[in-house]
Short mmCIF file of C-alpha atoms in Angstrom, two decimals:
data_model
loop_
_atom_site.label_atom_id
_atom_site.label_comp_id
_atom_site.label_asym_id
_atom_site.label_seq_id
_atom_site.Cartn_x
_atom_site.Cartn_y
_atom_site.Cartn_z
CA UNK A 520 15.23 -7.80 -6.77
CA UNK A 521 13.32 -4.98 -6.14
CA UNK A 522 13.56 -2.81 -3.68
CA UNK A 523 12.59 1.03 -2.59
CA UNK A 524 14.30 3.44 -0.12
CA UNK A 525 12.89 6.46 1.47
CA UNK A 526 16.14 7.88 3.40
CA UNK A 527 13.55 10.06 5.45
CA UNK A 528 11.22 8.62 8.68
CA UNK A 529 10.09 11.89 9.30
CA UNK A 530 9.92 15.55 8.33
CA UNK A 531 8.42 18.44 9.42
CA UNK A 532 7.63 21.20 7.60
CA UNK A 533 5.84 24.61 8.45
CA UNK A 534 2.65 25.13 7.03
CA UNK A 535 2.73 26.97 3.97
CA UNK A 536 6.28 25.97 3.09
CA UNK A 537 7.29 23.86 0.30
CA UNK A 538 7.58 20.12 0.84
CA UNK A 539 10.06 17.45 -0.54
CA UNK A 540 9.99 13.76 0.03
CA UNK A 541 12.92 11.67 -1.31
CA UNK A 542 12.46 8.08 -3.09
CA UNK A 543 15.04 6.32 -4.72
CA UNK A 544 14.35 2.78 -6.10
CA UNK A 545 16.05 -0.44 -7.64
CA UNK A 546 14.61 -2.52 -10.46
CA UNK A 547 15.70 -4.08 -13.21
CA UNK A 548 13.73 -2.80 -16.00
CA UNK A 549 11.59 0.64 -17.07
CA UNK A 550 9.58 0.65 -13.72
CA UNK A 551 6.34 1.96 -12.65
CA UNK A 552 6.46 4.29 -10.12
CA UNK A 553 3.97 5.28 -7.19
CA UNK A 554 3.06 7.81 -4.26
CA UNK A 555 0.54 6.67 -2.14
CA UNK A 556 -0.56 8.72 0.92
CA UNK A 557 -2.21 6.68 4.07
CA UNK A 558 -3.75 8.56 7.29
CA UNK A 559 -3.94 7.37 10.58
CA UNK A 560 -6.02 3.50 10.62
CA UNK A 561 -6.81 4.04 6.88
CA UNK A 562 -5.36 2.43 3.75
CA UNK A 563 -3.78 3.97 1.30
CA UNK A 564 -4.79 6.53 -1.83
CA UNK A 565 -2.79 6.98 -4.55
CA UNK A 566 -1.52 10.45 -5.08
CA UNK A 567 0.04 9.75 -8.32
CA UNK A 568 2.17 7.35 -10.82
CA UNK A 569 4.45 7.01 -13.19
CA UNK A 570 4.24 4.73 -16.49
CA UNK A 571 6.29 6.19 -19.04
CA UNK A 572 6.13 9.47 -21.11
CA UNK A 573 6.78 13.06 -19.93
CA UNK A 574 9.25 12.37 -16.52
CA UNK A 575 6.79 15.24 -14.19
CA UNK A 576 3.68 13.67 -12.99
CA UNK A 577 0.72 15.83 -11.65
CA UNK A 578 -1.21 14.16 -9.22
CA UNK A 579 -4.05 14.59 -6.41
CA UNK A 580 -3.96 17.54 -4.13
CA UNK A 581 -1.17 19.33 -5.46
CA UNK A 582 1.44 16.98 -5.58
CA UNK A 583 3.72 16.19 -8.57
CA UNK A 584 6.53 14.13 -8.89
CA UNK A 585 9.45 13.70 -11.16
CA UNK A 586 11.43 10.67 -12.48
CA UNK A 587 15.12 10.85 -12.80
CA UNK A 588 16.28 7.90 -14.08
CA UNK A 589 20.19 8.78 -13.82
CA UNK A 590 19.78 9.10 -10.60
CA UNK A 591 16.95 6.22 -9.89
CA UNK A 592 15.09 8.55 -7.91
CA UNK A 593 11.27 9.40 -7.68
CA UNK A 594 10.52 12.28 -5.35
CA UNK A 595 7.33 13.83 -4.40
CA UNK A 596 6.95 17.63 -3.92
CA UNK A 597 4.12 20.36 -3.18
CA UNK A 598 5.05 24.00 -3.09
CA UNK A 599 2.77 24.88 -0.18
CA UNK A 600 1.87 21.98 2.36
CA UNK A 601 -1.65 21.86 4.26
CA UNK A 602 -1.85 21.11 8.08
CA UNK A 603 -4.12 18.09 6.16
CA UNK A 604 -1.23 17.25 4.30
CA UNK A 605 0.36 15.70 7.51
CA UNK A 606 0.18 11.94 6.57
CA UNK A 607 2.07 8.88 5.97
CA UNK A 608 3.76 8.78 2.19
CA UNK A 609 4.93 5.85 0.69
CA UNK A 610 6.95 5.75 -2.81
CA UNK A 611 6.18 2.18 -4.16
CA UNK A 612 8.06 0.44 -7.47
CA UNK A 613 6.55 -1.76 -9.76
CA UNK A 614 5.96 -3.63 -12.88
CA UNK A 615 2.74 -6.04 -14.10
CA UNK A 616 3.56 -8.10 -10.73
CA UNK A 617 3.01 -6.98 -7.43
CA UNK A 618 4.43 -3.80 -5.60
CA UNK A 619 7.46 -2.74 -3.62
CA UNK A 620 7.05 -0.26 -0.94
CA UNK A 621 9.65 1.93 0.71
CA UNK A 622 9.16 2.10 4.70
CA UNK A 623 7.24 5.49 4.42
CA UNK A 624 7.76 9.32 5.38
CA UNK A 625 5.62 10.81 8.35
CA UNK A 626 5.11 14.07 7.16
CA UNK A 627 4.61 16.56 10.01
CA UNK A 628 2.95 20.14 9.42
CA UNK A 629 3.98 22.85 12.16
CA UNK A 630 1.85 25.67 12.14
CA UNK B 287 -10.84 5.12 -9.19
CA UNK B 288 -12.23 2.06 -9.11
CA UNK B 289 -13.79 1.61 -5.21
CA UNK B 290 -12.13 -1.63 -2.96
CA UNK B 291 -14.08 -1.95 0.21
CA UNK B 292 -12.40 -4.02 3.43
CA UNK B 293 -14.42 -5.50 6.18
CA UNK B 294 -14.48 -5.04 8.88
CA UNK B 295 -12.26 -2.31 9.58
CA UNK B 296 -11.55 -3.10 13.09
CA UNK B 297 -12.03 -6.65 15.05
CA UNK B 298 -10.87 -7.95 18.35
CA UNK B 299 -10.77 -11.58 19.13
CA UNK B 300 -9.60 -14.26 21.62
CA UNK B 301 -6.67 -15.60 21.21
CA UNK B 302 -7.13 -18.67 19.25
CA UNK B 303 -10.08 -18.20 17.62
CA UNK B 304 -10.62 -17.83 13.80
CA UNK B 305 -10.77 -14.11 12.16
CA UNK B 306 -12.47 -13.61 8.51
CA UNK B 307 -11.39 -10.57 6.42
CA UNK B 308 -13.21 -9.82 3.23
CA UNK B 309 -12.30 -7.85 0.06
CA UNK B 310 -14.00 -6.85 -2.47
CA UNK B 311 -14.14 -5.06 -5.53
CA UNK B 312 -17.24 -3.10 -5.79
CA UNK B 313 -17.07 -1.43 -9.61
CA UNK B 314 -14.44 -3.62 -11.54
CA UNK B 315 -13.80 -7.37 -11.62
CA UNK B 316 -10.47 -7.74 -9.76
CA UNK B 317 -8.81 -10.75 -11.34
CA UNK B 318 -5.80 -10.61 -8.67
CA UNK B 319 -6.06 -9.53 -5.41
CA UNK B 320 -3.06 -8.36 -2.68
CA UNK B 321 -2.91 -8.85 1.32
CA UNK B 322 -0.55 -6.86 2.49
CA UNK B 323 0.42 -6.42 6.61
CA UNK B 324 1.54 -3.56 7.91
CA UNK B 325 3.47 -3.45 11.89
CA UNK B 326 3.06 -0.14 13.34
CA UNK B 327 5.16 2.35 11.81
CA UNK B 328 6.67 0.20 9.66
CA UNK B 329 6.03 -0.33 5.39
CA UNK B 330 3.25 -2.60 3.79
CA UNK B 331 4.69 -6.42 3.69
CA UNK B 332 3.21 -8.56 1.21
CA UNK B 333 1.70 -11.95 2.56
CA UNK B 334 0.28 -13.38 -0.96
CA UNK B 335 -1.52 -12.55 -4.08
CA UNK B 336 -5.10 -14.36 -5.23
CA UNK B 337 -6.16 -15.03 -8.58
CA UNK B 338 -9.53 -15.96 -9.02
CA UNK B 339 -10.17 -19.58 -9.22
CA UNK B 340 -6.80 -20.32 -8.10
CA UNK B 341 -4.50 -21.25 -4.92
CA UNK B 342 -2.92 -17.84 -3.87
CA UNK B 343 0.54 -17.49 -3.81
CA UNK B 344 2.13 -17.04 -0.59
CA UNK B 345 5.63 -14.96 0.04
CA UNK B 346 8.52 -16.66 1.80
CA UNK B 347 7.65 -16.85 5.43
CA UNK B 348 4.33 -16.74 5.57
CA UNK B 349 2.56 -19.26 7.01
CA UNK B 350 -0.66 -20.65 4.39
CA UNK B 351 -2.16 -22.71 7.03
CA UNK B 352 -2.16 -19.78 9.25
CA UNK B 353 -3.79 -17.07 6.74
CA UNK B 354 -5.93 -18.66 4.41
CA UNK B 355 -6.75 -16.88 1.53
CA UNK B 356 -9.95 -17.61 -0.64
CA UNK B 357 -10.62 -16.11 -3.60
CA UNK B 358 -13.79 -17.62 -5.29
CA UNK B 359 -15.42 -14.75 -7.70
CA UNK B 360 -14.07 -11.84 -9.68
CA UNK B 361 -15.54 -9.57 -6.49
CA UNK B 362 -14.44 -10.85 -3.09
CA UNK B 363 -11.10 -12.02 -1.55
CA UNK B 364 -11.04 -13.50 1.61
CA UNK B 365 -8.43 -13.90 4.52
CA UNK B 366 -8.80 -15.70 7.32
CA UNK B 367 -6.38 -15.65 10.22
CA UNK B 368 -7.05 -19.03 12.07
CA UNK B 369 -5.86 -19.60 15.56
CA UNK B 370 -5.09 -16.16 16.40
CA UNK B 371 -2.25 -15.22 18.50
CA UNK B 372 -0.98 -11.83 19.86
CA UNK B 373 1.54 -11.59 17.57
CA UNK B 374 -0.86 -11.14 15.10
CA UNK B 375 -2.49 -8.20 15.58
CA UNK B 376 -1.56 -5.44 12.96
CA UNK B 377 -3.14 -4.05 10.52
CA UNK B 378 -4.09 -5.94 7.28
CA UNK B 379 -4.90 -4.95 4.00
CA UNK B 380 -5.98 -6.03 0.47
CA UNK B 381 -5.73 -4.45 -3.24
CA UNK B 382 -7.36 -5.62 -5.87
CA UNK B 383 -6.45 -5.38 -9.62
CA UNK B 384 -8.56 -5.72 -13.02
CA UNK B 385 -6.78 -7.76 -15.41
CA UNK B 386 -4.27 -6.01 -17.56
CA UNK B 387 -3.96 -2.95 -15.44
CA UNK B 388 -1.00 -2.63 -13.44
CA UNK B 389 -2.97 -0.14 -11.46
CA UNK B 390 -3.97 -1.87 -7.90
CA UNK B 391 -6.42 -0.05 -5.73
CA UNK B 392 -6.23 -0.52 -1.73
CA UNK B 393 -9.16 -1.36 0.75
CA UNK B 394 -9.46 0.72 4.24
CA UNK B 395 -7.88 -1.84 6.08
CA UNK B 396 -8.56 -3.66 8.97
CA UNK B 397 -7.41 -3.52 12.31
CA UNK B 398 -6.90 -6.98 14.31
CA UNK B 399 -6.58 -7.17 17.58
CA UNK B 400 -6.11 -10.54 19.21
CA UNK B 401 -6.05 -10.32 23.28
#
C-alpha cells in the first residue's frame, strides 16, 4: 500500500529565510510525486510534480523540489519564503489511480 | 490548468436533511472524478472515485447510502450527503481528471455545516 509521511505539523520560518518541508513516501513502483499548497477554506493548487526525468522539479512561486529515490524522499524547498507563503503543504504519491496524501505541514512565516 | 469549480462553497443545514454538492469540470471532460473529506487539521481522506456512466467506487468505511455520488456527464459530479448529522460537517472536496492524465485538478471546496 501506499502511503506518505510528512514528519513535520508545523514550521515556522522567518520571512526571508530559506524554507524546507520534508516528504518521504512508500509505493511500490516508479511513483508520481506531488506538492500541493491549500489556504485557509480553499482547496488545493498544485505547486509542482514529479513524473520521471531530471530528479529537480521547478514549480509555481518559487518552489522546487527534488526526488531522491535512495532515500524515498520528496521535499519541497524555496530559498526565501513570503509572509503569503504561510499555507498548508501537502506532499501527495501517486500512480494512474487515485492519490495518497501525507497529513500536511502548516507553514508559519514570522516577520 | 484545467479550471474545477465546487458549489457551493459553504452550506449549513438541519440536521437530517439532504445536502447536494456539485463538481464540475469547466474546460476539459473529466472522465473520473475524486471526493475527498478533509477533518480540521487533518489530511484529505478519500470517500470514492466516479467514472462517468458508472457506479462510483466507494473506500472501505464509507457509507454509499449516506453520500451518494452521481456522476451523469463528462462535466458534473455530484455528492449528496443525505440525512445529515453533526458528525458530518467538514470540509468536502472533489478533483476531476481527463482520461489518460494522471494529473487531477481540485475544486474550492465546500464547507458543511450541519447544526
Amino acid at each position: 500500500a501506499q502511503s506518505v509521511t510528512q514528519p513535520d505539523i508545523h514550521i515556522t520560518v522567518s520571512e526571508g529565510a530559506s524554507l524546507e518541508l520534508r516528504c518521504n513516501y512508500s509505493y511500490g513502483a516508479t511513483p508520481y510525486l506531488f506538492w500541493y499548497v491549500q489556504s485557509p477554506g480553499q482547496g488545493l493548487q498544485l505547486l509542482l510534480k514529479y513524473f520521471s526525468g531530471d530528479t529537480l522539479v521547478q514549480g509555481i512561486k518559487g518552489f522546487e523540489a527534488e526526488f531522491k529515490r535512495s532515500q524515498s524522499s520528496f521535499n519541497l524547498r524555496k530559498p526565501s519564503v513570503h509572509w503569503s507563503d504561510a499555507a498548508e503543504y501537502f506532499c501527495a504519491v501517486g500512480g494512474y489511480s487515485t492519490l495518497t496524501f501525507g497529513k500536511g505541514t502548516m507553514l508559519l512565516v514570522s516577520p | 490548468g484545467a479550471v474545477v469549480s465546487q458549489h457551493p462553497s459553504r452550506v449549513i443545514c438541519k440536521s437530517g436533511t439532504s445536502v447536494k454538492i456539485e463538481c464540475r469540470s469547466l474546460d476539459f471532460q473529466a472522465t473520473t472524478m475524486f471526493w475527498y473529506r478533509q477533518f480540521p487539521k487533518q489530511s484529505l481522506m478519500l470517500m470514492a472515485t466516479s467514472n462517468e456512466g458508472s457506479k462510483a467506487t466507494y473506500e472501505q468505511g464509507v457509507e454509499k447510502d449516506k453520500f451518494l455520488i452521481n456522476h451523469a456527464s463528462l462535466t458534473l459530479s455530484t455528492l449528496t450527503v443525505t440525512s445529515a448529522h453533526p458528525e458530518d460537517s467538514s470540509f468536502y472536496i472533489c478533483s476531476a481528471r481527463a482520461g489518460g492524465n494522471t494529473e487531477a485538478f481540485f475544486g474550492q471546496g465546500t464547507r458543511l455545516t450541519v447544526v
